[in-house]
Amino acid sequence: MADLGKTFSGRVGIADMPRLAEVVLDCSQGEAELAFDRDGRKRVRLRGSVKATLTLACQCCLRPLQIPLESRLSLALVESLDEAERLPDHYDPLLLEEPRIRLLDIVEDELLLSLPQVPRHELDECVCDLPHETTQDPAGREEPAGRNSPFAVLAELKHK
Ligand SMILES: [Zn+2]
């Protein structure tokens, strides 16, 4: 692919990305473009961009919150951790653990890495009456258990 200078582009949706589907409510307008080539030192690299509008649950009022994300990536394909450590800073390593790579996995990883740790509305858009420092329910009830979101786990940690 790198020797041929191949570029791949297309739309991606929530149905393509099961790991992302576990932590977001929806993913719309997902698009990715990824291009293989070699740099001056013959390293295989994969560069491109990923963008999508993700819908997450606000960690204050738990209502949906849309977050547009756009991320550029510059990966160098490596076959060992030693090789990864020798990469210049402008590359992120993509460790080849199998003979094939799945581009959708790369797109999904990129979106997962771009997620805000604690998604919440702007103060004036949030319907929650609480000060934004806490996620506790005003009536002191348990947090809705809801989905298996890592953000729910974060909220739990915060209580402790
Ligand atoms: Zn909110």
Tab-separated table of C-alpha atoms and ligand atoms in Angstrom:
chain	number	residue	atom	x	y	z
A	1	MET	CA	0.000	0.000	0.000
A	2	ALA	CA	2.779	2.397	0.939
A	3	ASP	CA	4.740	1.678	-2.230
A	4	LEU	CA	1.629	2.318	-4.303
A	5	GLY	CA	0.766	5.476	-2.346
A	6	LYS	CA	-2.750	4.236	-1.691
A	7	THR	CA	-5.380	6.529	-0.205
A	8	PHE	CA	-8.619	5.336	1.361
A	9	SER	CA	-11.548	7.528	2.185
A	10	GLY	CA	-15.115	6.968	3.181
A	11	ARG	CA	-17.904	7.450	5.628
A	12	VAL	CA	-18.065	5.668	8.927
A	13	GLY	CA	-21.003	5.152	11.236
A	14	ILE	CA	-21.681	3.815	14.681
A	15	ALA	CA	-22.489	0.358	13.279
A	16	ASP	CA	-18.877	0.069	12.041
A	17	MET	CA	-17.381	0.801	15.441
A	18	PRO	CA	-18.654	-1.463	18.238
A	19	ARG	CA	-16.125	-0.265	20.826
A	20	LEU	CA	-17.113	3.347	20.226
A	21	ALA	CA	-20.786	2.360	20.362
A	22	GLU	CA	-20.246	1.243	23.962
A	23	VAL	CA	-19.283	4.716	25.120
A	24	VAL	CA	-21.208	7.134	22.904
A	25	LEU	CA	-24.918	7.431	22.156
A	26	ASP	CA	-24.408	8.096	18.458
A	27	CYS	CA	-21.896	8.976	15.796
A	28	SER	CA	-22.967	11.016	12.789
A	29	GLN	CA	-21.201	12.633	9.852
A	30	GLY	CA	-18.243	10.315	10.340
A	31	GLU	CA	-15.624	10.605	7.628
A	32	ALA	CA	-12.097	9.375	7.331
A	33	GLU	CA	-9.288	9.720	4.854
A	34	LEU	CA	-6.117	7.730	5.296
A	35	ALA	CA	-3.109	7.671	2.987
A	36	PHE	CA	-0.201	5.234	2.959
A	37	ASP	CA	3.251	6.215	1.801
A	38	ARG	CA	6.898	6.068	2.782
A	39	ASP	CA	8.924	8.856	4.330
A	40	GLY	CA	12.501	9.827	3.380
A	41	ARG	CA	13.861	7.035	5.549
A	42	LYS	CA	11.639	4.432	3.883
A	43	ARG	CA	9.406	4.087	6.913
A	44	VAL	CA	5.854	3.075	6.102
A	45	ARG	CA	3.533	5.765	7.327
A	46	LEU	CA	-0.197	6.273	7.446
A	47	ARG	CA	-1.470	9.807	7.589
A	48	GLY	CA	-4.861	11.365	7.339
A	49	SER	CA	-7.819	12.756	9.146
A	50	VAL	CA	-10.855	11.511	10.970
A	51	LYS	CA	-13.890	13.559	11.791
A	52	ALA	CA	-17.289	12.856	13.260
A	53	THR	CA	-19.994	14.362	15.406
A	54	LEU	CA	-20.421	12.236	18.492
A	55	THR	CA	-23.386	12.281	20.828
A	56	LEU	CA	-22.498	11.621	24.442
A	57	ALA	CA	-24.392	11.835	27.721
A	58	CYS	CA	-23.604	15.053	29.567
A	59	GLN	CA	-22.080	13.995	32.881
A	60	CYS	CA	-23.971	16.744	34.671
A	61	CYS	CA	-27.570	16.502	33.427
A	62	LEU	CA	-27.242	13.185	31.519
A	63	ARG	CA	-28.992	14.664	28.492
A	64	PRO	CA	-27.432	14.179	25.035
A	65	LEU	CA	-24.561	16.402	24.117
A	66	GLN	CA	-23.155	16.667	20.595
A	67	ILE	CA	-19.436	17.046	20.208
A	68	PRO	CA	-17.837	17.610	16.810
A	69	LEU	CA	-14.391	16.026	16.662
A	70	GLU	CA	-11.692	16.336	14.086
A	71	SER	CA	-8.364	14.683	14.420
A	72	ARG	CA	-5.303	14.409	12.217
A	73	LEU	CA	-3.078	11.434	12.530
A	74	SER	CA	0.430	10.607	11.521
A	75	LEU	CA	1.353	7.027	12.218
A	76	ALA	CA	4.473	5.055	11.431
A	77	LEU	CA	4.074	1.312	11.160
A	78	VAL	CA	6.469	-0.575	13.426
A	79	GLU	CA	7.021	-4.223	14.236
A	80	SER	CA	8.483	-3.904	17.729
A	81	LEU	CA	8.418	-1.639	20.760
A	82	ASP	CA	12.135	-0.906	20.211
A	83	GLU	CA	11.347	0.368	16.762
A	84	ALA	CA	8.480	2.452	18.207
A	85	GLU	CA	10.841	4.092	20.700
A	86	ARG	CA	13.212	5.160	17.968
A	87	LEU	CA	10.529	7.039	16.025
A	88	PRO	CA	10.773	10.811	15.757
A	89	ASP	CA	8.264	12.734	17.893
A	90	HIS	CA	5.969	13.677	15.034
A	91	TYR	CA	4.919	10.046	14.579
A	92	ASP	CA	2.697	7.912	16.702
A	93	PRO	CA	3.629	4.241	16.435
A	94	LEU	CA	1.206	1.752	14.970
A	95	LEU	CA	2.412	-1.612	16.202
A	96	LEU	CA	1.775	-4.387	13.712
A	97	GLU	CA	0.679	-7.325	15.777
A	98	GLU	CA	-0.924	-9.146	12.894
A	99	PRO	CA	-0.055	-9.294	9.210
A	100	ARG	CA	-3.148	-7.257	8.357
A	101	ILE	CA	-4.385	-3.976	9.709
A	102	ARG	CA	-7.995	-2.944	9.722
A	103	LEU	CA	-8.428	0.707	8.821
A	104	LEU	CA	-11.737	0.941	10.644
A	105	ASP	CA	-9.945	-0.031	13.869
A	106	ILE	CA	-7.555	2.857	13.369
A	107	VAL	CA	-10.424	5.283	12.775
A	108	GLU	CA	-12.236	3.943	15.832
A	109	ASP	CA	-9.109	4.202	18.015
A	110	GLU	CA	-8.617	7.779	16.903
A	111	LEU	CA	-12.167	8.758	17.827
A	112	LEU	CA	-11.900	6.979	21.186
A	113	LEU	CA	-8.683	8.835	21.961
A	114	SER	CA	-10.275	12.158	21.029
A	115	LEU	CA	-13.219	11.812	23.413
A	116	PRO	CA	-13.396	14.339	26.226
A	117	GLN	CA	-12.825	12.689	29.617
A	118	VAL	CA	-15.857	14.277	31.233
A	119	PRO	CA	-18.318	15.439	28.570
A	120	ARG	CA	-20.653	18.177	29.748
A	121	HIS	CA	-22.692	20.994	28.297
A	122	GLU	CA	-21.595	24.577	28.506
A	123	LEU	CA	-22.868	26.023	31.782
A	124	ASP	CA	-25.658	28.055	30.145
A	125	GLU	CA	-26.868	25.082	28.056
A	126	CYS	CA	-27.002	22.512	30.807
A	127	VAL	CA	-30.323	21.952	32.571
A	128	CYS	CA	-28.653	20.736	35.703
A	129	ASP	CA	-29.124	23.059	38.729
A	130	LEU	CA	-25.978	21.880	40.422
A	131	PRO	CA	-22.677	23.636	40.457
A	132	HIS	CA	-20.580	22.001	37.752
A	133	GLU	CA	-18.007	20.640	40.184
A	134	THR	CA	-20.217	17.715	41.190
A	135	THR	CA	-22.207	15.077	39.388
A	136	GLN	CA	-24.272	14.031	42.404
A	137	ASP	CA	-28.018	13.945	42.076
A	138	PRO	CA	-29.729	16.812	43.977
A	139	ALA	CA	-32.026	14.409	45.837
A	140	GLY	CA	-29.035	12.322	46.901
A	141	ARG	CA	-30.256	9.345	44.913
A	142	GLU	CA	-27.893	6.946	43.284
A	143	GLU	CA	-26.609	7.945	39.895
A	144	PRO	CA	-28.634	6.250	37.182
A	145	ALA	CA	-26.692	3.107	36.420
A	146	GLY	CA	-27.225	3.601	32.735
A	147	ARG	CA	-24.806	2.336	30.146
A	148	ASN	CA	-21.462	0.716	30.667
A	149	SER	CA	-19.741	3.992	30.107
A	150	PRO	CA	-16.185	4.659	31.264
A	151	PHE	CA	-17.498	8.098	32.170
A	152	ALA	CA	-19.851	6.509	34.678
A	153	VAL	CA	-16.789	4.871	36.204
A	154	LEU	CA	-15.025	8.229	36.321
A	155	ALA	CA	-18.042	9.770	38.040
A	156	GLU	CA	-17.901	6.977	40.620
A	157	LEU	CA	-14.234	7.625	41.302
A	158	LYS	CA	-14.986	11.286	41.743
A	159	HIS	CA	-17.475	10.546	44.520
A	160	LYS	CA	-14.777	8.718	46.467
B	1	ZN	ZN	-25.792	18.980	30.696
